Coordinates of C-alpha atoms in Angstrom, one line a residue:
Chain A
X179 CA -43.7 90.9 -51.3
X180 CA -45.2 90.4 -47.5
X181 CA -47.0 92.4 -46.0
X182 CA -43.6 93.6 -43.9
X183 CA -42.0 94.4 -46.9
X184 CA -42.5 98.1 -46.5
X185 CA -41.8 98.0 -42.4
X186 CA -38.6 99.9 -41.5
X187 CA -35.9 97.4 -40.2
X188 CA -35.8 98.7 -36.4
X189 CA -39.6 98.1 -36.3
X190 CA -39.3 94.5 -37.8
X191 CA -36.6 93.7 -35.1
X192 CA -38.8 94.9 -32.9
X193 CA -42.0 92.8 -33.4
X194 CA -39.0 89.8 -33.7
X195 CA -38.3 90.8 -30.3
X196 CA -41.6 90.1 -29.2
X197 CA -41.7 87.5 -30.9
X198 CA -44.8 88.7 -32.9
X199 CA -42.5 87.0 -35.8
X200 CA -41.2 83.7 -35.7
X201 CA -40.7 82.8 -39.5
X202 CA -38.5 83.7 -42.4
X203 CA -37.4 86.9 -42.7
X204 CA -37.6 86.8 -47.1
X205 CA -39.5 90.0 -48.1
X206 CA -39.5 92.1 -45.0
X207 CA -38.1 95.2 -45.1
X208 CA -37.1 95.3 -48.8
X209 CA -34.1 97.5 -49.8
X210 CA -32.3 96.3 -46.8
X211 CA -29.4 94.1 -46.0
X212 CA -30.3 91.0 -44.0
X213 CA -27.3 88.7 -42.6
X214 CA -26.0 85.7 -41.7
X215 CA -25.4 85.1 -37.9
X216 CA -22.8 82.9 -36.3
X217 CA -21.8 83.1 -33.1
X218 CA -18.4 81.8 -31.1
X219 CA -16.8 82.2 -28.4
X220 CA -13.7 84.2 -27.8
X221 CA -10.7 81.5 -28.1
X222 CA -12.1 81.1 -32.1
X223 CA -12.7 84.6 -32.5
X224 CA -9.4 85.2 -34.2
X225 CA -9.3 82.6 -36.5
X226 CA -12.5 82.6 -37.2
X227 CA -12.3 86.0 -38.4
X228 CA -9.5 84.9 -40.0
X229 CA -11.2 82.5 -42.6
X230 CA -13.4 85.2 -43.0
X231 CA -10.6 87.6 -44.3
X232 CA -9.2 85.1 -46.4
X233 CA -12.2 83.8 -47.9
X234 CA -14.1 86.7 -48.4
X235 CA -16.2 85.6 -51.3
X236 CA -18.2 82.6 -49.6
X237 CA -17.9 84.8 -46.1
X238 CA -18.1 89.0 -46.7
X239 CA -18.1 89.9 -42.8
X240 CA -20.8 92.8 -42.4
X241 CA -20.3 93.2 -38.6
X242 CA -18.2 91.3 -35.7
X243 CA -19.3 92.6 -32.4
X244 CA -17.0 92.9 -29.7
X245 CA -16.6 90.1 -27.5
X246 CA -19.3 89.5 -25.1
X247 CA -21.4 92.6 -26.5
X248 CA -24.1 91.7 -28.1
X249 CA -25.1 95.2 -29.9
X250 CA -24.4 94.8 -33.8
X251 CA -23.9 98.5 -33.5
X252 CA -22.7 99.2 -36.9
X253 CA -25.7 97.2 -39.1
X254 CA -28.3 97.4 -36.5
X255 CA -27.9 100.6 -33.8
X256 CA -30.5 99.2 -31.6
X257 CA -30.4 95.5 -32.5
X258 CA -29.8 93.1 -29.8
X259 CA -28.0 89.6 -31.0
X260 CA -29.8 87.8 -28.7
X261 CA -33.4 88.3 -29.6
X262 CA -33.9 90.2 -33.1
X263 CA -33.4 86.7 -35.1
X264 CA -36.5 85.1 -35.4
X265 CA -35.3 81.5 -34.9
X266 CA -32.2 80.2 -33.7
X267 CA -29.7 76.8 -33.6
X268 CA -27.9 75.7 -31.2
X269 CA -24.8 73.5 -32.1
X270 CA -23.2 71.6 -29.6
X271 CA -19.5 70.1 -30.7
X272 CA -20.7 70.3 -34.0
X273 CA -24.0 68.7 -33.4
X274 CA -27.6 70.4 -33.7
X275 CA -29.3 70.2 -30.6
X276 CA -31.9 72.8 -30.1
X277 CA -34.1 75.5 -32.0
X278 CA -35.0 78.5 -30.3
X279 CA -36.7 82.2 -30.3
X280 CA -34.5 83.6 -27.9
X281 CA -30.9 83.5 -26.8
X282 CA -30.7 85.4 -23.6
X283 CA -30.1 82.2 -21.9
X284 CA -27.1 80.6 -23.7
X285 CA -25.2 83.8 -24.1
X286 CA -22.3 83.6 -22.4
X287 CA -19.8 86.7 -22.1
X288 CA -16.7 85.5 -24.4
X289 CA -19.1 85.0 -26.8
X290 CA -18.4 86.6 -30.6
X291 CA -21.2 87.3 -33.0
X292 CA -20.2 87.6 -36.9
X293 CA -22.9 88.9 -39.3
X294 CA -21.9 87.8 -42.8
X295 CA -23.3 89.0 -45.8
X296 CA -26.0 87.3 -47.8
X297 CA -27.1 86.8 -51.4
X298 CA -30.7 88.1 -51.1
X299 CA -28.6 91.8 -51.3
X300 CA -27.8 91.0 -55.0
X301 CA -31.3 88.9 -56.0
X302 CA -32.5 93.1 -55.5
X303 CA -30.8 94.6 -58.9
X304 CA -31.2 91.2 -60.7
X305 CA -34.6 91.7 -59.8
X306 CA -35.0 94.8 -60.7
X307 CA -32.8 94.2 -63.9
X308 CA -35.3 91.6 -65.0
X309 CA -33.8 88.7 -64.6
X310 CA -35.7 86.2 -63.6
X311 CA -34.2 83.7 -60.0
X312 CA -36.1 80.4 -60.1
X313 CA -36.5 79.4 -56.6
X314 CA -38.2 82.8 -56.0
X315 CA -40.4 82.1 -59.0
X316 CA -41.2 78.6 -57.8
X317 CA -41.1 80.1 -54.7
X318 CA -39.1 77.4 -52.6
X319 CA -35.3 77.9 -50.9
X320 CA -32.0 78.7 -53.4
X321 CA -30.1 75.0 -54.1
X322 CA -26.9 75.4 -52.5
X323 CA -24.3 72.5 -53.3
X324 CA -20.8 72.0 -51.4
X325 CA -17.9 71.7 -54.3
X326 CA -14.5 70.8 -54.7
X327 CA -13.1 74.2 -53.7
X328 CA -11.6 74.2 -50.8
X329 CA -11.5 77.3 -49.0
X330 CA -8.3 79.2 -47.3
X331 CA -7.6 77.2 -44.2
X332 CA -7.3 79.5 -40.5
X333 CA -6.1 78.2 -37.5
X334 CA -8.8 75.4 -36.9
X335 CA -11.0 76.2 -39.7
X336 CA -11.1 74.3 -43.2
X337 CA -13.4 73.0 -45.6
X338 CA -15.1 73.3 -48.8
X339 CA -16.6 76.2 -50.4
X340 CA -20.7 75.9 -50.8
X341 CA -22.2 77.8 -53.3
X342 CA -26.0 78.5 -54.5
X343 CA -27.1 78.3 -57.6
X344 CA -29.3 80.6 -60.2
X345 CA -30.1 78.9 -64.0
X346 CA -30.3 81.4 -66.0
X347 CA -30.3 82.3 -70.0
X348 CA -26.6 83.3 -71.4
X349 CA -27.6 87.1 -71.8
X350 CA -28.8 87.2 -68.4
X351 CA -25.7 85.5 -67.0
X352 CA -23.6 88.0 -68.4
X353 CA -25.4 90.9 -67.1
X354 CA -25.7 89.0 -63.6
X355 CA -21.9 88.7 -64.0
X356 CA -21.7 92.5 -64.2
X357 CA -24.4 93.6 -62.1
X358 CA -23.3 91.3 -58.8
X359 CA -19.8 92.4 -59.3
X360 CA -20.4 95.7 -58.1
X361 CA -21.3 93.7 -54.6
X362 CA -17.6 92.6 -53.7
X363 CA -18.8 92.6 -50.0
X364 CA -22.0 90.6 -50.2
X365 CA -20.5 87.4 -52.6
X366 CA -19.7 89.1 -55.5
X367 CA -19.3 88.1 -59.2
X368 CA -19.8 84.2 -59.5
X369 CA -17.3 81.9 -58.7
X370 CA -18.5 79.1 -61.5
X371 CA -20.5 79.3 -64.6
X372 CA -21.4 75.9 -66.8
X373 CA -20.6 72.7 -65.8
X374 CA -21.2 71.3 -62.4
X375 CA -18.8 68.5 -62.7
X376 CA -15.9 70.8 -63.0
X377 CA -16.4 72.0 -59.5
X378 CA -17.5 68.4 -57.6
X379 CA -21.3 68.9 -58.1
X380 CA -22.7 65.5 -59.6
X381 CA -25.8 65.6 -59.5
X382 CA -27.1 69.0 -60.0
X383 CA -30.8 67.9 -59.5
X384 CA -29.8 67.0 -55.6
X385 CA -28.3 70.1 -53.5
X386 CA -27.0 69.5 -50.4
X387 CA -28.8 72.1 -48.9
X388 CA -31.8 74.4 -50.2
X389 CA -34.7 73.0 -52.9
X390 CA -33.8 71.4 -56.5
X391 CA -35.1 74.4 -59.1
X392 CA -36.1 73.7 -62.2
X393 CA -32.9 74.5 -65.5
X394 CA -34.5 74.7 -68.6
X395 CA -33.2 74.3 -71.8
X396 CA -30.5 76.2 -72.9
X397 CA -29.8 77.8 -69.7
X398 CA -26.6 77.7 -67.6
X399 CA -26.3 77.3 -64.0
X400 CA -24.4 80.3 -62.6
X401 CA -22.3 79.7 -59.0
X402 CA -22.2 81.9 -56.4
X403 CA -20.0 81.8 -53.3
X404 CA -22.7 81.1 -50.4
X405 CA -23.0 82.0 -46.8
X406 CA -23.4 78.7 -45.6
X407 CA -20.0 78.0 -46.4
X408 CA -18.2 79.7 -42.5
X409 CA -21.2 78.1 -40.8
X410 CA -20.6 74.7 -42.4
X411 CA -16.9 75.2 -41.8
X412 CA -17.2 76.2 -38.1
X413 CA -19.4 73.0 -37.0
X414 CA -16.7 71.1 -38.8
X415 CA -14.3 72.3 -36.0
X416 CA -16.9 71.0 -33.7
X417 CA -16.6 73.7 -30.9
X418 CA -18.5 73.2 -27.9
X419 CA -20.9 75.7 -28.7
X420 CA -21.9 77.5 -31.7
X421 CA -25.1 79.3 -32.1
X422 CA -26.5 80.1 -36.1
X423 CA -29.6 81.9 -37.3
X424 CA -32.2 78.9 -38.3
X425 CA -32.0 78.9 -42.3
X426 CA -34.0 81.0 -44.2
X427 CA -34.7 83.2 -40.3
X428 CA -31.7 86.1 -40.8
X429 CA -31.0 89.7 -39.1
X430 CA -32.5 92.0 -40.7
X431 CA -30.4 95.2 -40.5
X432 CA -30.3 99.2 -41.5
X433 CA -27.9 99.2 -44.0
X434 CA -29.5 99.4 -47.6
X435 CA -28.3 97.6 -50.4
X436 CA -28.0 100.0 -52.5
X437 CA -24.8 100.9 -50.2
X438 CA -23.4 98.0 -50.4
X439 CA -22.5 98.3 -54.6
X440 CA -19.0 99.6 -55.0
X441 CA -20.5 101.4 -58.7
Chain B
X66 CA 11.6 102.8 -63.9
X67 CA 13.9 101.6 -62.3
X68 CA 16.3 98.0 -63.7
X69 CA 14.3 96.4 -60.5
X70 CA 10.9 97.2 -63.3
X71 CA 10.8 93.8 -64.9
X72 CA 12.5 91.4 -62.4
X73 CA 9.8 89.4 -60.9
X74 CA 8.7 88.9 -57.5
X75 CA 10.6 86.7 -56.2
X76 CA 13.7 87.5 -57.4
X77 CA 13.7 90.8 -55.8
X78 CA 13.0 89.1 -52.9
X79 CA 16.2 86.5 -52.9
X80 CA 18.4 90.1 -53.7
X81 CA 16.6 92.0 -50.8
X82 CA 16.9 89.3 -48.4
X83 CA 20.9 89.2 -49.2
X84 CA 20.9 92.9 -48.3
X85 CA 21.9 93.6 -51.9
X86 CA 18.6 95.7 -52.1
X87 CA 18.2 98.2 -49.0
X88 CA 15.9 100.8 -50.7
X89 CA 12.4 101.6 -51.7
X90 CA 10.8 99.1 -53.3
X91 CA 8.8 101.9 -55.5
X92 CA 9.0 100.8 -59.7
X93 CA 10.8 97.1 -58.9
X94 CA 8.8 94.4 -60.4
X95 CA 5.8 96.5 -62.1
X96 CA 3.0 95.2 -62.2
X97 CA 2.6 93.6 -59.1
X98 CA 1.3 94.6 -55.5
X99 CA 3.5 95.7 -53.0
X100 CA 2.2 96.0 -49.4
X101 CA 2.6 97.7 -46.0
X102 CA 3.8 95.5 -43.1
X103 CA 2.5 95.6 -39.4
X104 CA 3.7 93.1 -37.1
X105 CA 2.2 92.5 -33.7
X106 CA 2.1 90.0 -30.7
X107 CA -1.3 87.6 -30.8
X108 CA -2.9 89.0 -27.8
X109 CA -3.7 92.3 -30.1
X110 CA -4.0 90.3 -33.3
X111 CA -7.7 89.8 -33.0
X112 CA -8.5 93.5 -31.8
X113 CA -6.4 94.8 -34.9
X114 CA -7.9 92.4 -37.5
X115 CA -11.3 93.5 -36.6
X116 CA -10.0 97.2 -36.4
X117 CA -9.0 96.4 -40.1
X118 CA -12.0 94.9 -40.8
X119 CA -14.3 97.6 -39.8
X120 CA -12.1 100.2 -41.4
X121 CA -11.7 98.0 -44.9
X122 CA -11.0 101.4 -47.0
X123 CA -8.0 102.8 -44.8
X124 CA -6.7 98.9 -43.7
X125 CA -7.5 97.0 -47.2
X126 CA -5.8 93.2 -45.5
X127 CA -3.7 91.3 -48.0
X128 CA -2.9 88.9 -46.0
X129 CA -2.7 87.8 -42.3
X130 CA 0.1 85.0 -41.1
X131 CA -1.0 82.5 -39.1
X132 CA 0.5 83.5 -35.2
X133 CA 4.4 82.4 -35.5
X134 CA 4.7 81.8 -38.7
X135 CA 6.8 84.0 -41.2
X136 CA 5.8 82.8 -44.7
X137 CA 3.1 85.3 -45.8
X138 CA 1.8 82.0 -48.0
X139 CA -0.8 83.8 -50.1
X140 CA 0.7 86.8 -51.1
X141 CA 4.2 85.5 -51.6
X142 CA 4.9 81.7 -51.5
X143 CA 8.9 82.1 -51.2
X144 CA 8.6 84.6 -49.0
X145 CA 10.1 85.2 -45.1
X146 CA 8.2 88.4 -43.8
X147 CA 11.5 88.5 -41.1
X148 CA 14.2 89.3 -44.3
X149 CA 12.2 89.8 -47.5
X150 CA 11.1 93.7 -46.9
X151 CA 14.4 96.4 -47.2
X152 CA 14.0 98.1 -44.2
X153 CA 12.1 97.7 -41.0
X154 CA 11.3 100.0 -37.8
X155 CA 10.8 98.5 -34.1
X156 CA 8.5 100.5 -32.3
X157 CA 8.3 99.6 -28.7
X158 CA 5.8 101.1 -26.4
X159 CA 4.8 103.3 -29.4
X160 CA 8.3 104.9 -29.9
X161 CA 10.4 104.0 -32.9
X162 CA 13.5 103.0 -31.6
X163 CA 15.8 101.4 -34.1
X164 CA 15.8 100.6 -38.0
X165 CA 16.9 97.5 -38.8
X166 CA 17.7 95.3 -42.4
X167 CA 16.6 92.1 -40.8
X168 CA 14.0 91.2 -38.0
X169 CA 15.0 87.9 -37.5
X170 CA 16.7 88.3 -34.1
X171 CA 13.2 90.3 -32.5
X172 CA 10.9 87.5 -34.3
X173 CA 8.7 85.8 -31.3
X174 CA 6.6 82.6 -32.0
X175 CA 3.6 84.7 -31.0
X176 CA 3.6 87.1 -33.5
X177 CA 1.5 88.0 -35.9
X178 CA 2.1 89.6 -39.6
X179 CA -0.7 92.3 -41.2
X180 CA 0.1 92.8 -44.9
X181 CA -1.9 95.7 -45.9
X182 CA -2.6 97.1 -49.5
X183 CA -1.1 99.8 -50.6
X184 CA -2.0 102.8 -52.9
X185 CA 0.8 101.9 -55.7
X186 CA -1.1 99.0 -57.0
X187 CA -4.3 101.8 -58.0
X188 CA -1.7 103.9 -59.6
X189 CA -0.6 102.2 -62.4
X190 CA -3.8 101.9 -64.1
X191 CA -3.9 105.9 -63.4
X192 CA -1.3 106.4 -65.7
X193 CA -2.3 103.7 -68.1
X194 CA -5.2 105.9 -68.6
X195 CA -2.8 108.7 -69.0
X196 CA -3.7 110.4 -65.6
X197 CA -0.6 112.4 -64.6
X198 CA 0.1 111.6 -61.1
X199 CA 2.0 114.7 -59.4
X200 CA 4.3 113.4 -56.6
X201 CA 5.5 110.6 -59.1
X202 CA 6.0 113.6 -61.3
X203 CA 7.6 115.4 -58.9
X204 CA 9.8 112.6 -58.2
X205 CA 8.7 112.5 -54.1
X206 CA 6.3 110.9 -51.7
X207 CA 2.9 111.1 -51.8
X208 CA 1.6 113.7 -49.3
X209 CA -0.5 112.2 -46.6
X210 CA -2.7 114.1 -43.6
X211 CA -4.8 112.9 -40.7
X212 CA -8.5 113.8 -41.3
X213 CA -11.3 114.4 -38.5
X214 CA -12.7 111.1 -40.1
X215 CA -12.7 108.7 -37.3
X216 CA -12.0 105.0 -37.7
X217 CA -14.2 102.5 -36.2
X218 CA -12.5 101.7 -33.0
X219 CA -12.2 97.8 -32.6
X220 CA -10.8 97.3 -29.0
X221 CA -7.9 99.1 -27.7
X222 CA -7.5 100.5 -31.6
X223 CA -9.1 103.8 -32.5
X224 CA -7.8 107.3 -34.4
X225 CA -8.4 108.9 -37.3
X226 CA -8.0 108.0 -40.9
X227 CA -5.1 109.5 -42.6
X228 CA -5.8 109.8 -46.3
X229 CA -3.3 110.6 -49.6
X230 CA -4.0 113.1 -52.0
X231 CA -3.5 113.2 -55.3
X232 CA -4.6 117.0 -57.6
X233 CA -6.0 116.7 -60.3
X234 CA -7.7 118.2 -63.6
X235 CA -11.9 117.4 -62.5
X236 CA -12.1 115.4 -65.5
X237 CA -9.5 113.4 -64.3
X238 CA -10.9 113.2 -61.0
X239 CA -13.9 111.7 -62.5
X240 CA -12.2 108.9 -64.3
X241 CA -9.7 108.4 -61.7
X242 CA -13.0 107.9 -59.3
X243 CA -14.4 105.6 -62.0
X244 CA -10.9 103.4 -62.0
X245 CA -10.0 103.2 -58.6
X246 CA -13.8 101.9 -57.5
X247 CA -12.4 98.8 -59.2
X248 CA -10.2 98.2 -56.8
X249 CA -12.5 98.0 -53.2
X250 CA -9.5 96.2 -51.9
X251 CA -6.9 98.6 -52.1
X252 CA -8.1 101.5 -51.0
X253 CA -11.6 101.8 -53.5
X254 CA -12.4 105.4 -54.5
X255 CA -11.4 108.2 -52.9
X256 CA -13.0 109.3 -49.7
X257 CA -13.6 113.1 -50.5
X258 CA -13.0 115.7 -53.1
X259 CA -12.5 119.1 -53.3
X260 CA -12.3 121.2 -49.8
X261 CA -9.3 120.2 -47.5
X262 CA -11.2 122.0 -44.3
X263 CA -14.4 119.7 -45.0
X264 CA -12.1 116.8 -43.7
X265 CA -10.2 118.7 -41.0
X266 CA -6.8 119.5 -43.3
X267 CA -6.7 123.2 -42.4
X268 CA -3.0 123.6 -44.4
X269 CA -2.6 121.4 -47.3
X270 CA 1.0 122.5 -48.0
X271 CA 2.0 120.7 -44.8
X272 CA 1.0 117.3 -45.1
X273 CA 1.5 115.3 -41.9
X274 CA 3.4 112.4 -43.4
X275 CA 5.1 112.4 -46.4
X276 CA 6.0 115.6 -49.5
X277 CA 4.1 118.5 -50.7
X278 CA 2.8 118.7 -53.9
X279 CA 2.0 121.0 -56.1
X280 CA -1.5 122.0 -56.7
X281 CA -2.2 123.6 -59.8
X282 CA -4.6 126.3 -60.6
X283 CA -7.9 124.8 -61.5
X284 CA -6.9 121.2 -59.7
X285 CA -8.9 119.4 -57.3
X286 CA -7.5 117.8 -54.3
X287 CA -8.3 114.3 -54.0
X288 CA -8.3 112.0 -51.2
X289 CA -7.8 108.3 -50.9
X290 CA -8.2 106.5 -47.7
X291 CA -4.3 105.5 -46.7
X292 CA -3.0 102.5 -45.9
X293 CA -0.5 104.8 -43.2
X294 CA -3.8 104.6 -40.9
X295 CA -3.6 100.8 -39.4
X296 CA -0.2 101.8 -38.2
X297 CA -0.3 105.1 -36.9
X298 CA -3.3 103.9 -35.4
X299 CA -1.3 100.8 -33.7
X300 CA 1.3 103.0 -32.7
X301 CA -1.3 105.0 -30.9
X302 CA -2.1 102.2 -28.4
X303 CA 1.7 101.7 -27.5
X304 CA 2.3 97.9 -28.0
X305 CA 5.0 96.4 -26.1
X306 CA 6.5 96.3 -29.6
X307 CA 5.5 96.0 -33.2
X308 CA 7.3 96.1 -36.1
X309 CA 6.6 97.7 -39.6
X310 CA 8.1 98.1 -42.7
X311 CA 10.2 101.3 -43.4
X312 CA 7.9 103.7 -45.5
X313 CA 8.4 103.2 -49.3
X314 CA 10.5 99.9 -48.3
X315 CA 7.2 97.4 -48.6
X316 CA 7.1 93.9 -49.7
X317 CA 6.9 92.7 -52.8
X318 CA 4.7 89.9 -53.4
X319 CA 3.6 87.5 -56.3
X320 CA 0.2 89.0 -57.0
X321 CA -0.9 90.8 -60.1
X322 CA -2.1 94.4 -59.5
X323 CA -4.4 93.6 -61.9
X324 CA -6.0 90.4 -60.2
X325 CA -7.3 92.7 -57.3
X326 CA -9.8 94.6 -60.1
X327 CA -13.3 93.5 -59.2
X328 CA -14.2 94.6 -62.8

């Protein structure tokens, strides 16, 4: 745990603000909800939200502001999308041009922010279940690995599913089965337990994204749906401008977790 | 049951689209989800999908057909959303103005099909765990009321939630909570227990859409989020025109009630 881990999230946003934070967000305010950001403008907006809706495993939507507000009003009451991520990309027709602290300057007033959900929510209760998660005990980024899935096509928007991945012992993978379940709107139960192969991964020692974790012996990869997977998608459609969150730097917002189980 | 109980899906469909069915669609093809229709022009079909979005318990989304297109592809493969539901109403300006069999002649190339979930599909395990479910008993509709619960407005959409309510024995209550939390995408648990008043029903023997019920002493009122909201809350902004399915005369597509469990 940081030493932000006990900061209340409107404080955190805050010092972001002032840019008294510029890293990862992992471990700050614990107990609460941090999210994906990916921003469009209006003429994707619907189909965007689209792929969302029909691929709501890899892509739970926690908030969609309205277009050209930039107020996440239902996570993050007094969050402002333009300056409470602590790092941010630019993508230009698909292609990643800048990094920045601040957005005030590219935001443009068809634009559409989308906070999607994120799998930190349900490392919490594994966590606090006992189950071990390698990359945080190794402490390096989850492997996430693009499959053979292919997700629910919308309007302009295809692709393949990502997913990360968690080794773990058969025991625990049955009661990380049940126990992330209960989070339909932040990934859910796993899409893939057991061999790689059978969902396009070959080489489960190279992810496409993320840090390689150690598997041990015995123990079976479990796949979850991953957030990358709408960002991925949306800079396949190359628009002319797309603004993310910089990996590992999410929103950090005032919903708790624990609200977030449907049991 | 009715003889419609064991055809399957498509079937029913082929007979409803020849007009030889022109009635509710409640007990044909158990077992699998029937859903509520609301059909509107693209310029409100972002606003609405967010409203549906932000309001996930009231406006559970089945499906959303790409703009122009008629085949609700994931729901029902076969299916033409312009013939395949019994009866349809055109509302235009947010007046019902005619019921038709057949929507083929209003169908525009911008238009835009919401298939909502609807509270059948949670009823059948009710009474597989032998929870007696009084309006079926009672051979009538489902009472319905608008609450003072507001819906998250998303652009020109806003209103209150109308919710269903079912009595029952509070033992019942507590499995039926237990059951239906298994199913976050058609309505999830109920919304509130117990007091009508708490939720702004000041008469429950005059629901506001839909039969009364009987409430027997000892009984507890409870109150599912309804998926009657997305549509009196469309009719509330006065479309040109939008088009929805007759109530009790929904469509009947190819997915297993029992596939939308999340446990």
């Amino acid at each position: 745990m940081t030493v932000y881990g006990t900061i209340e999230p409107n404080e955190i946003r805050q010092m972001i603000r002032k840019q008294e934070i510029t890293g990862p967000t992992a471990g700050m305010s614990i107990g609460y909800t941090q999210a994906n950001l990916a921003i469009l403008k209006k003429e994707h907006a619907f189909d965007f939200l689209l792929f969302c809706q029909r691929n709501p495993k890899p892509c739970p939507i926690l908030d969609v502001t309205e277009p050209g507000s930039f107020i996440p009003a239902r996570i993050a009451k007094s969050g402002d999308i333009r300056k409470d991520v602590p790092k941010y990309r630019i993508y230009r027709d698909g292609i990643f041009t800048e990094e920045v602290l601040d957005i005030t300057d590219y935001w443009e007033d068809d634009m559409v922010a989308f906070l999607i959900g994120c799998s930190f929510t349900f490392e919490t209760p594994l966590l606090e279940a006992d189950i071990p998660i390698r990359h945080i005990e190794e402490n390096c980024n989850v492997p996430m690995y693009k499959t053979n899935i292919p997700c629910e096509k919308a309007g302009v928007f295809e692709g393949p599913t990502v997913v990360s991945m968690r080794p773990m012992t058969a025991e625990d993978a049955i009661r990380a089965i049940q126990i992330t379940s209960r989070f339909p709107n932040v990934h859910g139960a796993p899409i893939h337990i057991g061999n790689p192969e059978q969902i396009g991964i070959t080489d489960i020692s190279k992810p496409d994204f993320g840090d390689a974790v150690t598997i041990k012996p015995g123990e079976i990869p479990v796949f979850w749906a991953c957030g990358v997977t709408p960002q991925a998608v949306a800079m396949e459609s190359k628009p002319s401008i797309m603004i993310t969150h910089a990996p590992g730097h999410m929103l950090i917002t005032d919903i708790k977790e624990t609200s977030l189980s449907v049991l």
